[in-house]
Short mmCIF file of N, CA and C in Angstrom, two decimals:
data_model
loop_
_atom_site.label_atom_id
_atom_site.label_comp_id
_atom_site.label_asym_id
_atom_site.label_seq_id
_atom_site.Cartn_x
_atom_site.Cartn_y
_atom_site.Cartn_z
N UNK N 1 30.42 37.90 -22.50
CA UNK N 1 29.54 37.97 -21.36
C UNK N 1 29.16 36.57 -20.93
N UNK N 2 28.74 36.42 -19.70
CA UNK N 2 28.39 35.10 -19.16
C UNK N 2 26.96 34.72 -19.52
N UNK N 3 26.55 33.57 -19.05
CA UNK N 3 25.20 33.09 -19.28
C UNK N 3 24.21 33.64 -18.26
N UNK N 4 24.66 34.57 -17.41
CA UNK N 4 23.75 35.15 -16.42
C UNK N 4 22.81 36.13 -17.10
N UNK N 5 21.55 36.05 -16.72
CA UNK N 5 20.54 36.91 -17.31
C UNK N 5 19.74 37.57 -16.19
N UNK N 6 19.53 38.87 -16.32
CA UNK N 6 18.67 39.57 -15.37
C UNK N 6 17.23 39.21 -15.66
N UNK N 7 16.39 39.23 -14.61
CA UNK N 7 14.99 38.91 -14.78
C UNK N 7 14.38 39.79 -15.87
N UNK N 8 13.69 39.15 -16.82
CA UNK N 8 13.04 39.88 -17.90
C UNK N 8 13.94 40.07 -19.12
N UNK N 9 15.26 39.91 -18.93
CA UNK N 9 16.19 40.07 -20.04
C UNK N 9 16.16 38.81 -20.89
N UNK N 10 16.19 38.94 -22.18
CA UNK N 10 16.21 37.77 -23.05
C UNK N 10 14.84 37.13 -23.21
N UNK N 11 13.80 37.81 -22.75
CA UNK N 11 12.44 37.30 -22.87
C UNK N 11 11.61 38.30 -23.67
N UNK N 12 10.84 37.80 -24.61
CA UNK N 12 9.93 38.64 -25.36
C UNK N 12 8.53 38.38 -24.85
N UNK N 13 7.89 39.42 -24.32
CA UNK N 13 6.52 39.31 -23.83
C UNK N 13 5.56 39.56 -24.97
N UNK N 14 4.58 38.67 -25.10
CA UNK N 14 3.59 38.77 -26.17
C UNK N 14 2.19 38.87 -25.57
N UNK N 15 1.42 39.82 -26.02
CA UNK N 15 0.02 39.95 -25.65
C UNK N 15 -0.81 39.77 -26.91
N UNK N 16 -2.10 39.55 -26.73
CA UNK N 16 -2.98 39.37 -27.88
C UNK N 16 -3.92 40.57 -27.96
N UNK N 17 -3.98 41.14 -29.16
CA UNK N 17 -4.90 42.24 -29.40
C UNK N 17 -5.57 42.03 -30.76
N UNK N 18 -6.86 41.84 -30.72
CA UNK N 18 -7.66 41.65 -31.93
C UNK N 18 -7.05 40.62 -32.88
N UNK N 19 -6.69 39.46 -32.32
CA UNK N 19 -6.22 38.34 -33.12
C UNK N 19 -4.78 38.40 -33.56
N UNK N 20 -4.03 39.35 -33.06
CA UNK N 20 -2.60 39.46 -33.40
C UNK N 20 -1.77 39.43 -32.12
N UNK N 21 -0.55 38.91 -32.23
CA UNK N 21 0.39 38.96 -31.11
C UNK N 21 1.08 40.32 -31.17
N UNK N 22 1.17 40.96 -30.03
CA UNK N 22 1.73 42.30 -29.96
C UNK N 22 2.85 42.31 -28.93
N UNK N 23 3.97 42.92 -29.29
CA UNK N 23 5.08 43.09 -28.37
C UNK N 23 5.54 44.54 -28.46
N UNK N 24 6.02 45.03 -27.34
CA UNK N 24 6.51 46.41 -27.31
C UNK N 24 7.87 46.41 -26.65
N UNK N 25 8.89 46.83 -27.39
CA UNK N 25 10.26 46.92 -26.87
C UNK N 25 10.82 48.29 -27.22
N UNK N 26 11.38 48.94 -26.21
CA UNK N 26 11.99 50.26 -26.41
C UNK N 26 11.05 51.24 -27.11
N UNK N 27 9.76 51.16 -26.74
CA UNK N 27 8.78 52.08 -27.30
C UNK N 27 8.28 51.72 -28.69
N UNK N 28 8.78 50.63 -29.26
CA UNK N 28 8.38 50.21 -30.60
C UNK N 28 7.43 49.02 -30.49
N UNK N 29 6.23 49.16 -31.07
CA UNK N 29 5.23 48.09 -31.06
C UNK N 29 5.31 47.32 -32.36
N UNK N 30 5.33 45.99 -32.23
CA UNK N 30 5.32 45.11 -33.41
C UNK N 30 4.18 44.13 -33.27
N UNK N 31 3.59 43.73 -34.40
CA UNK N 31 2.54 42.72 -34.39
C UNK N 31 2.99 41.52 -35.21
N UNK N 32 2.51 40.35 -34.79
CA UNK N 32 2.85 39.09 -35.44
C UNK N 32 1.59 38.24 -35.56
N UNK N 33 1.60 37.33 -36.51
CA UNK N 33 0.46 36.43 -36.70
C UNK N 33 0.45 35.29 -35.68
N UNK N 34 1.63 34.82 -35.28
CA UNK N 34 1.70 33.68 -34.37
C UNK N 34 3.08 33.53 -33.78
N UNK N 35 3.22 32.53 -32.90
CA UNK N 35 4.50 32.23 -32.27
C UNK N 35 4.72 30.72 -32.28
N UNK N 36 5.97 30.34 -32.49
CA UNK N 36 6.34 28.94 -32.55
C UNK N 36 7.29 28.64 -31.39
N UNK N 37 7.10 27.49 -30.76
CA UNK N 37 8.01 27.10 -29.70
C UNK N 37 7.47 25.92 -28.91
N UNK N 38 8.26 25.53 -27.93
CA UNK N 38 7.87 24.46 -27.02
C UNK N 38 7.48 25.10 -25.70
N UNK N 39 6.30 24.74 -25.21
CA UNK N 39 5.83 25.30 -23.95
C UNK N 39 6.63 24.67 -22.81
N UNK N 40 7.24 25.51 -22.00
CA UNK N 40 8.07 25.02 -20.90
C UNK N 40 7.42 25.19 -19.54
N UNK N 41 6.48 26.14 -19.46
CA UNK N 41 5.84 26.41 -18.17
C UNK N 41 4.60 27.25 -18.41
N UNK N 42 3.61 27.10 -17.51
CA UNK N 42 2.42 27.94 -17.54
C UNK N 42 2.18 28.44 -16.12
N UNK N 43 2.02 29.75 -15.99
CA UNK N 43 1.74 30.36 -14.70
C UNK N 43 0.44 31.14 -14.80
N UNK N 44 -0.21 31.33 -13.65
CA UNK N 44 -1.41 32.15 -13.61
C UNK N 44 -1.14 33.33 -12.70
N UNK N 45 -1.44 34.52 -13.23
CA UNK N 45 -1.07 35.76 -12.56
C UNK N 45 -2.32 36.65 -12.43
N UNK N 46 -2.52 37.18 -11.25
CA UNK N 46 -3.60 38.16 -11.04
C UNK N 46 -3.05 39.53 -11.41
N UNK N 47 -3.86 40.32 -12.11
CA UNK N 47 -3.41 41.61 -12.58
C UNK N 47 -4.56 42.61 -12.50
N UNK N 48 -4.26 43.86 -12.79
CA UNK N 48 -5.27 44.91 -12.75
C UNK N 48 -5.02 45.87 -13.90
N UNK N 49 -6.11 46.31 -14.52
CA UNK N 49 -6.01 47.32 -15.57
C UNK N 49 -7.16 48.29 -15.40
N UNK N 50 -6.84 49.56 -15.26
CA UNK N 50 -7.82 50.63 -15.07
C UNK N 50 -8.81 50.28 -13.96
N UNK N 51 -8.29 49.76 -12.85
CA UNK N 51 -9.10 49.45 -11.68
C UNK N 51 -9.86 48.13 -11.76
N UNK N 52 -9.75 47.42 -12.86
CA UNK N 52 -10.46 46.15 -13.04
C UNK N 52 -9.50 44.98 -12.81
N UNK N 53 -9.87 44.10 -11.89
CA UNK N 53 -9.06 42.91 -11.58
C UNK N 53 -9.33 41.81 -12.62
N UNK N 54 -8.30 41.08 -12.99
CA UNK N 54 -8.47 39.94 -13.87
C UNK N 54 -7.30 38.97 -13.65
N UNK N 55 -7.44 37.78 -14.24
CA UNK N 55 -6.37 36.78 -14.16
C UNK N 55 -5.91 36.45 -15.56
N UNK N 56 -4.60 36.29 -15.71
CA UNK N 56 -4.07 35.93 -17.01
C UNK N 56 -3.17 34.71 -16.90
N UNK N 57 -3.07 34.00 -18.00
CA UNK N 57 -2.15 32.88 -18.11
C UNK N 57 -0.87 33.41 -18.75
N UNK N 58 0.26 33.04 -18.19
CA UNK N 58 1.57 33.39 -18.76
C UNK N 58 2.16 32.08 -19.28
N UNK N 59 2.17 31.93 -20.59
CA UNK N 59 2.61 30.69 -21.24
C UNK N 59 4.04 30.90 -21.72
N UNK N 60 4.96 30.19 -21.10
CA UNK N 60 6.39 30.31 -21.42
C UNK N 60 6.71 29.36 -22.56
N UNK N 61 7.34 29.91 -23.60
CA UNK N 61 7.75 29.11 -24.76
C UNK N 61 9.23 29.33 -25.04
N UNK N 62 9.85 28.33 -25.64
CA UNK N 62 11.23 28.46 -26.08
C UNK N 62 11.32 27.95 -27.51
N UNK N 63 11.97 28.75 -28.36
CA UNK N 63 12.21 28.34 -29.74
C UNK N 63 13.65 28.69 -30.09
N UNK N 64 14.46 27.67 -30.28
CA UNK N 64 15.87 27.85 -30.64
C UNK N 64 16.59 28.83 -29.72
N UNK N 65 16.35 28.69 -28.41
CA UNK N 65 17.04 29.53 -27.44
C UNK N 65 16.39 30.87 -27.16
N UNK N 66 15.39 31.24 -27.94
CA UNK N 66 14.66 32.49 -27.71
C UNK N 66 13.47 32.18 -26.81
N UNK N 67 13.31 32.97 -25.76
CA UNK N 67 12.22 32.76 -24.81
C UNK N 67 11.10 33.77 -25.02
N UNK N 68 9.88 33.27 -24.95
CA UNK N 68 8.69 34.10 -25.10
C UNK N 68 7.76 33.83 -23.92
N UNK N 69 7.01 34.84 -23.53
CA UNK N 69 5.93 34.65 -22.58
C UNK N 69 4.67 35.23 -23.22
N UNK N 70 3.79 34.32 -23.60
CA UNK N 70 2.51 34.69 -24.20
C UNK N 70 1.49 34.86 -23.08
N UNK N 71 0.90 36.06 -23.00
CA UNK N 71 -0.05 36.35 -21.93
C UNK N 71 -1.45 36.49 -22.50
N UNK N 72 -2.41 35.85 -21.82
CA UNK N 72 -3.81 35.97 -22.25
C UNK N 72 -4.73 35.87 -21.04
N UNK N 73 -5.83 36.58 -21.08
CA UNK N 73 -6.83 36.51 -20.02
C UNK N 73 -7.39 35.09 -19.98
N UNK N 74 -7.57 34.55 -18.76
CA UNK N 74 -8.13 33.20 -18.66
C UNK N 74 -9.62 33.19 -18.99
N UNK N 75 -10.30 34.31 -18.81
CA UNK N 75 -11.72 34.39 -19.14
C UNK N 75 -11.87 34.97 -20.55
N UNK N 76 -11.33 34.24 -21.52
CA UNK N 76 -11.38 34.71 -22.91
C UNK N 76 -11.49 33.53 -23.87
N UNK N 77 -11.98 33.82 -25.05
CA UNK N 77 -12.03 32.80 -26.10
C UNK N 77 -10.64 32.34 -26.50
N UNK N 78 -9.66 33.24 -26.41
CA UNK N 78 -8.28 32.85 -26.72
C UNK N 78 -7.83 31.72 -25.82
N UNK N 79 -8.04 31.88 -24.50
CA UNK N 79 -7.59 30.89 -23.52
C UNK N 79 -8.33 29.57 -23.68
N UNK N 80 -9.66 29.63 -23.78
CA UNK N 80 -10.44 28.40 -23.87
C UNK N 80 -10.10 27.63 -25.15
N UNK N 81 -9.95 28.32 -26.27
CA UNK N 81 -9.59 27.66 -27.53
C UNK N 81 -8.17 27.12 -27.48
N UNK N 82 -7.26 27.89 -26.89
CA UNK N 82 -5.87 27.44 -26.72
C UNK N 82 -5.83 26.11 -25.98
N UNK N 83 -6.50 26.06 -24.83
CA UNK N 83 -6.49 24.84 -24.01
C UNK N 83 -7.14 23.67 -24.72
N UNK N 84 -8.31 23.90 -25.33
CA UNK N 84 -9.06 22.83 -25.96
C UNK N 84 -8.29 22.22 -27.14
N UNK N 85 -7.60 23.05 -27.90
CA UNK N 85 -6.81 22.54 -29.02
C UNK N 85 -5.55 21.84 -28.49
N UNK N 86 -4.87 22.46 -27.53
CA UNK N 86 -3.62 21.89 -27.01
C UNK N 86 -3.86 20.51 -26.40
N UNK N 87 -5.00 20.33 -25.75
CA UNK N 87 -5.31 19.04 -25.11
C UNK N 87 -5.40 17.91 -26.13
N UNK N 88 -5.76 18.21 -27.37
CA UNK N 88 -5.89 17.15 -28.36
C UNK N 88 -4.55 16.81 -29.02
N UNK N 89 -3.52 17.58 -28.72
CA UNK N 89 -2.21 17.32 -29.31
C UNK N 89 -1.23 16.75 -28.30
N UNK N 90 0.03 17.06 -28.51
CA UNK N 90 1.10 16.64 -27.60
C UNK N 90 1.65 17.92 -26.97
N UNK N 91 1.13 18.29 -25.79
CA UNK N 91 1.40 19.60 -25.20
C UNK N 91 2.87 19.93 -24.99
N UNK N 92 3.72 18.93 -24.83
CA UNK N 92 5.13 19.20 -24.53
C UNK N 92 6.02 19.17 -25.76
N UNK N 93 5.39 19.08 -26.93
CA UNK N 93 6.14 19.16 -28.18
C UNK N 93 5.91 20.52 -28.81
N UNK N 94 6.75 20.85 -29.79
CA UNK N 94 6.68 22.17 -30.42
C UNK N 94 5.30 22.45 -31.01
N UNK N 95 4.85 23.68 -30.81
CA UNK N 95 3.54 24.13 -31.32
C UNK N 95 3.69 25.46 -32.04
N UNK N 96 2.73 25.75 -32.88
CA UNK N 96 2.59 27.07 -33.47
C UNK N 96 1.24 27.59 -33.00
N UNK N 97 1.24 28.74 -32.33
CA UNK N 97 0.04 29.32 -31.75
C UNK N 97 -0.34 30.56 -32.55
N UNK N 98 -1.59 30.57 -33.05
CA UNK N 98 -2.06 31.68 -33.87
C UNK N 98 -3.44 32.12 -33.37
N UNK N 99 -3.51 33.28 -32.73
CA UNK N 99 -4.82 33.77 -32.28
C UNK N 99 -5.67 34.23 -33.46
N UNK N 100 -6.99 34.27 -33.24
CA UNK N 100 -7.89 34.76 -34.28
C UNK N 100 -8.94 35.66 -33.65
N UNK N 101 -9.49 36.55 -34.47
CA UNK N 101 -10.48 37.50 -33.99
C UNK N 101 -11.38 37.87 -35.16
N UNK N 102 -12.69 37.81 -34.92
CA UNK N 102 -13.65 38.17 -35.96
C UNK N 102 -14.72 39.07 -35.36
N UNK N 103 -15.23 39.93 -36.20
CA UNK N 103 -16.36 40.78 -35.82
C UNK N 103 -17.40 40.63 -36.92
N UNK N 104 -18.62 40.22 -36.53
CA UNK N 104 -19.65 40.04 -37.55
C UNK N 104 -20.35 41.35 -37.88
N UNK N 105 -21.28 41.30 -38.82
CA UNK N 105 -21.96 42.51 -39.29
C UNK N 105 -22.78 43.21 -38.20
N UNK N 106 -23.12 42.47 -37.12
CA UNK N 106 -23.86 43.06 -36.00
C UNK N 106 -22.93 43.62 -34.93
N UNK N 107 -21.61 43.46 -35.15
CA UNK N 107 -20.63 43.98 -34.20
C UNK N 107 -20.24 42.99 -33.12
N UNK N 108 -20.80 41.78 -33.17
CA UNK N 108 -20.45 40.76 -32.18
C UNK N 108 -19.05 40.21 -32.49
N UNK N 109 -18.23 40.14 -31.45
CA UNK N 109 -16.86 39.68 -31.65
C UNK N 109 -16.69 38.23 -31.21
N UNK N 110 -15.73 37.57 -31.82
CA UNK N 110 -15.39 36.19 -31.50
C UNK N 110 -13.87 36.06 -31.51
N UNK N 111 -13.33 35.63 -30.38
CA UNK N 111 -11.88 35.45 -30.25
C UNK N 111 -11.57 33.97 -30.09
N UNK N 112 -10.50 33.54 -30.69
CA UNK N 112 -10.11 32.14 -30.59
C UNK N 112 -8.61 31.98 -30.74
N UNK N 113 -8.19 30.74 -30.83
CA UNK N 113 -6.77 30.45 -30.93
C UNK N 113 -6.59 29.14 -31.66
N UNK N 114 -5.78 29.15 -32.70
CA UNK N 114 -5.46 27.94 -33.44
C UNK N 114 -4.09 27.45 -33.01
N UNK N 115 -3.95 26.15 -32.91
CA UNK N 115 -2.65 25.56 -32.59
C UNK N 115 -2.36 24.49 -33.63
N UNK N 116 -1.12 24.52 -34.13
CA UNK N 116 -0.72 23.45 -35.05
C UNK N 116 0.53 22.77 -34.53
N UNK N 117 0.63 21.50 -34.87
CA UNK N 117 1.81 20.70 -34.59
C UNK N 117 2.13 19.91 -35.84
N UNK N 118 3.40 19.86 -36.18
CA UNK N 118 3.85 19.14 -37.36
C UNK N 118 3.07 19.55 -38.61
N UNK N 119 2.77 20.84 -38.72
CA UNK N 119 2.12 21.37 -39.90
C UNK N 119 0.62 21.13 -39.99
N UNK N 120 0.00 20.56 -38.94
CA UNK N 120 -1.44 20.29 -38.97
C UNK N 120 -2.11 20.98 -37.78
N UNK N 121 -3.23 21.68 -38.09
CA UNK N 121 -3.97 22.32 -37.01
C UNK N 121 -4.65 21.28 -36.15
N UNK N 122 -4.63 21.49 -34.84
CA UNK N 122 -5.24 20.56 -33.90
C UNK N 122 -6.72 20.86 -33.76
N UNK N 123 -7.51 19.80 -33.69
CA UNK N 123 -8.95 19.96 -33.45
C UNK N 123 -9.17 20.08 -31.95
N UNK N 124 -10.33 20.56 -31.57
CA UNK N 124 -10.67 20.67 -30.15
C UNK N 124 -10.88 19.28 -29.55
N UNK N 125 -10.36 19.10 -28.34
CA UNK N 125 -10.53 17.84 -27.64
C UNK N 125 -11.99 17.63 -27.25
N UNK N 126 -12.67 18.73 -26.87
CA UNK N 126 -14.06 18.66 -26.44
C UNK N 126 -14.91 19.55 -27.33
N UNK N 127 -16.12 19.08 -27.61
CA UNK N 127 -17.07 19.84 -28.40
C UNK N 127 -18.42 19.86 -27.67
N UNK N 128 -19.37 20.62 -28.19
CA UNK N 128 -20.72 20.63 -27.59
C UNK N 128 -21.30 19.22 -27.54
N UNK N 129 -21.04 18.45 -28.59
CA UNK N 129 -21.60 17.09 -28.66
C UNK N 129 -20.78 16.07 -27.90
N UNK N 130 -19.54 16.40 -27.56
CA UNK N 130 -18.68 15.47 -26.83
C UNK N 130 -17.93 16.27 -25.76
N UNK N 131 -18.60 16.50 -24.63
CA UNK N 131 -18.04 17.33 -23.56
C UNK N 131 -16.99 16.60 -22.73
N UNK N 132 -16.96 15.27 -22.77
CA UNK N 132 -15.97 14.53 -21.99
C UNK N 132 -15.99 14.98 -20.54
N UNK N 133 -14.81 15.29 -19.99
CA UNK N 133 -14.70 15.71 -18.59
C UNK N 133 -14.88 17.22 -18.41
N UNK N 134 -15.02 17.95 -19.51
CA UNK N 134 -15.18 19.40 -19.44
C UNK N 134 -16.55 19.74 -18.85
N UNK N 135 -16.58 20.49 -17.75
CA UNK N 135 -17.88 20.85 -17.15
C UNK N 135 -18.71 21.70 -18.11
N UNK N 136 -20.01 21.51 -18.04
CA UNK N 136 -20.92 22.30 -18.88
C UNK N 136 -21.00 23.74 -18.35
N UNK N 137 -21.33 24.67 -19.24
CA UNK N 137 -21.59 26.04 -18.81
C UNK N 137 -22.83 26.04 -17.93
N UNK N 138 -22.83 26.88 -16.92
CA UNK N 138 -24.00 26.98 -16.06
C UNK N 138 -24.80 28.21 -16.48
N UNK N 139 -26.11 28.06 -16.50
CA UNK N 139 -27.00 29.16 -16.85
C UNK N 139 -27.36 29.91 -15.56
N UNK N 140 -27.20 31.23 -15.60
CA UNK N 140 -27.56 32.07 -14.45
C UNK N 140 -28.39 33.24 -14.96
N UNK N 141 -29.21 33.78 -14.07
CA UNK N 141 -29.99 34.96 -14.41
C UNK N 141 -29.34 36.14 -13.70
N UNK N 142 -28.93 37.14 -14.47
CA UNK N 142 -28.28 38.32 -13.93
C UNK N 142 -29.04 39.55 -14.42
N UNK N 143 -29.58 40.30 -13.48
CA UNK N 143 -30.38 41.50 -13.81
C UNK N 143 -31.48 41.16 -14.82
N UNK N 144 -32.10 40.00 -14.60
CA UNK N 144 -33.22 39.58 -15.44
C UNK N 144 -32.82 38.98 -16.78
N UNK N 145 -31.51 38.90 -17.06
CA UNK N 145 -31.06 38.34 -18.33
C UNK N 145 -30.35 37.01 -18.12
N UNK N 146 -30.56 36.11 -19.08
CA UNK N 146 -29.92 34.80 -19.03
C UNK N 146 -28.46 34.95 -19.46
N UNK N 147 -27.55 34.47 -18.63
CA UNK N 147 -26.11 34.52 -18.92
C UNK N 147 -25.52 33.13 -18.69
N UNK N 148 -24.31 32.94 -19.20
CA UNK N 148 -23.62 31.67 -19.00
C UNK N 148 -22.39 31.88 -18.13
N UNK N 149 -22.26 31.04 -17.12
CA UNK N 149 -21.14 31.10 -16.18
C UNK N 149 -20.13 30.02 -16.56
N UNK N 150 -18.92 30.44 -16.91
CA UNK N 150 -17.88 29.49 -17.33
C UNK N 150 -16.82 29.25 -16.25
N UNK N 151 -17.13 29.60 -15.01
CA UNK N 151 -16.17 29.49 -13.90
C UNK N 151 -15.60 28.08 -13.78
N UNK N 152 -16.45 27.07 -13.87
CA UNK N 152 -15.98 25.68 -13.73
C UNK N 152 -15.12 25.25 -14.91
N UNK N 153 -15.45 25.75 -16.10
CA UNK N 153 -14.63 25.42 -17.27
C UNK N 153 -13.24 26.04 -17.15
N UNK N 154 -13.18 27.30 -16.71
CA UNK N 154 -11.87 27.95 -16.53
C UNK N 154 -11.05 27.20 -15.49
N UNK N 155 -11.66 26.81 -14.38
CA UNK N 155 -10.95 26.05 -13.34
C UNK N 155 -10.45 24.72 -13.90
N UNK N 156 -11.27 24.06 -14.72
CA UNK N 156 -10.88 22.80 -15.35
C UNK N 156 -9.62 22.98 -16.19
N UNK N 157 -9.62 24.02 -17.06
CA UNK N 157 -8.47 24.25 -17.94
C UNK N 157 -7.23 24.67 -17.15
N UNK N 158 -7.40 25.49 -16.13
CA UNK N 158 -6.26 25.89 -15.30
C UNK N 158 -5.64 24.67 -14.61
N UNK N 159 -6.50 23.81 -14.06
CA UNK N 159 -5.99 22.59 -13.41
C UNK N 159 -5.28 21.69 -14.40
N UNK N 160 -5.84 21.55 -15.61
CA UNK N 160 -5.22 20.69 -16.62
C UNK N 160 -3.84 21.24 -17.01
N UNK N 161 -3.76 22.53 -17.29
CA UNK N 161 -2.47 23.13 -17.65
C UNK N 161 -1.46 23.01 -16.52
N UNK N 162 -1.89 23.30 -15.30
CA UNK N 162 -0.99 23.23 -14.15
C UNK N 162 -0.43 21.82 -13.97
N UNK N 163 -1.28 20.82 -14.07
CA UNK N 163 -0.79 19.45 -13.90
C UNK N 163 0.05 19.00 -15.09
N UNK N 164 -0.26 19.47 -16.27
CA UNK N 164 0.51 19.08 -17.47
C UNK N 164 1.91 19.67 -17.45
N UNK N 165 2.06 20.90 -16.97
CA UNK N 165 3.35 21.57 -17.05
C UNK N 165 4.09 21.70 -15.74
N UNK N 166 3.67 20.99 -14.69
CA UNK N 166 4.44 21.02 -13.44
C UNK N 166 4.96 19.65 -13.05
N UNK N 167 4.38 18.59 -13.55
CA UNK N 167 4.80 17.24 -13.15
C UNK N 167 6.28 17.00 -13.45
N UNK N 168 6.70 17.21 -14.69
CA UNK N 168 8.09 16.95 -15.05
C UNK N 168 9.04 17.90 -14.34
N UNK N 169 8.64 19.16 -14.23
CA UNK N 169 9.48 20.16 -13.59
C UNK N 169 9.77 19.77 -12.14
N UNK N 170 8.72 19.34 -11.41
CA UNK N 170 8.91 18.94 -10.02
C UNK N 170 9.75 17.68 -9.92
N UNK N 171 9.54 16.75 -10.86
CA UNK N 171 10.28 15.49 -10.82
C UNK N 171 11.76 15.68 -11.11
N UNK N 172 12.10 16.68 -11.94
CA UNK N 172 13.50 16.86 -12.31
C UNK N 172 14.25 17.80 -11.38
N UNK N 173 13.53 18.53 -10.54
CA UNK N 173 14.20 19.43 -9.61
C UNK N 173 14.73 18.62 -8.43
N UNK N 174 16.03 18.61 -8.29
CA UNK N 174 16.63 17.92 -7.15
C UNK N 174 17.54 18.89 -6.44
N UNK N 175 17.63 18.73 -5.15
CA UNK N 175 18.49 19.60 -4.35
C UNK N 175 19.87 18.96 -4.29
N UNK N 176 20.85 19.68 -4.80
CA UNK N 176 22.21 19.17 -4.75
C UNK N 176 22.80 19.48 -3.38
N UNK N 177 23.69 18.61 -2.93
CA UNK N 177 24.34 18.80 -1.64
C UNK N 177 25.37 19.90 -1.79
N UNK N 178 25.10 21.04 -1.17
CA UNK N 178 26.01 22.17 -1.26
C UNK N 178 26.66 22.47 0.09
N UNK N 179 26.70 21.47 0.98
CA UNK N 179 27.21 21.70 2.34
C UNK N 179 28.70 22.00 2.37
N UNK N 180 29.43 21.67 1.31
CA UNK N 180 30.87 21.94 1.30
C UNK N 180 31.21 23.31 0.69
N UNK N 181 30.19 24.10 0.34
CA UNK N 181 30.45 25.42 -0.20
C UNK N 181 30.84 26.37 0.93
N UNK N 182 31.71 27.33 0.66
CA UNK N 182 32.25 28.20 1.71
C UNK N 182 31.29 29.29 2.20
N UNK N 183 30.05 29.33 1.77
CA UNK N 183 29.12 30.37 2.24
C UNK N 183 27.83 29.79 2.71
#
C-alpha cells in the first residue's frame, strides 16, 4: 500500500478521564498512564457534549511514526498544568505526558498533568510566588459567592502554545511552483 492515509487513519485519539489516558477503537476501550512523543502541533477546537459548549486543546504527538492526538478541555487543571510544566522545558523535544487525578476525603477533586523530559519531571514555570507574565486569577462575585475567573490565564496559555507550535510550521511551508503540472 502507498503512504496515503485517510483522515483519522493512523491516528490514536486520547482523552483524559480521572487521571488516565483513554482510547476507544472498534468498541474496545483501553486506558494508559501516559503518552510519549514529540509535540508537532496544537489546535483549539470548540465542541459540545450533552448541550454544553466547551473548548478543547488537540495536542498532536508523534512517537516513532505513531501519531497521537491528546485532547483536553482548556478550562481544566490538566491543561493549565500541562502548559505550565511544558513552558519550563523544551517544548519541541520529546516529552512524556502523564495526567493525574486525586479526590480528597471531602470529595474535592484535583486534576493535573506531569511532563517529563530526559527522565526528569519538569517543574512549573510559574508559581503563586513567581507569576512572571502569567496573569493573576480575577476574583468575581457570582450569586453572592466569591469565585475565581481564569479567562486571562487560559488565553495566555493558548497564545503561548499557538505561537510555540506555529512559528516553525509557517516558516517551513513553501509553495512549490506547480505551473507545469497538467491539471
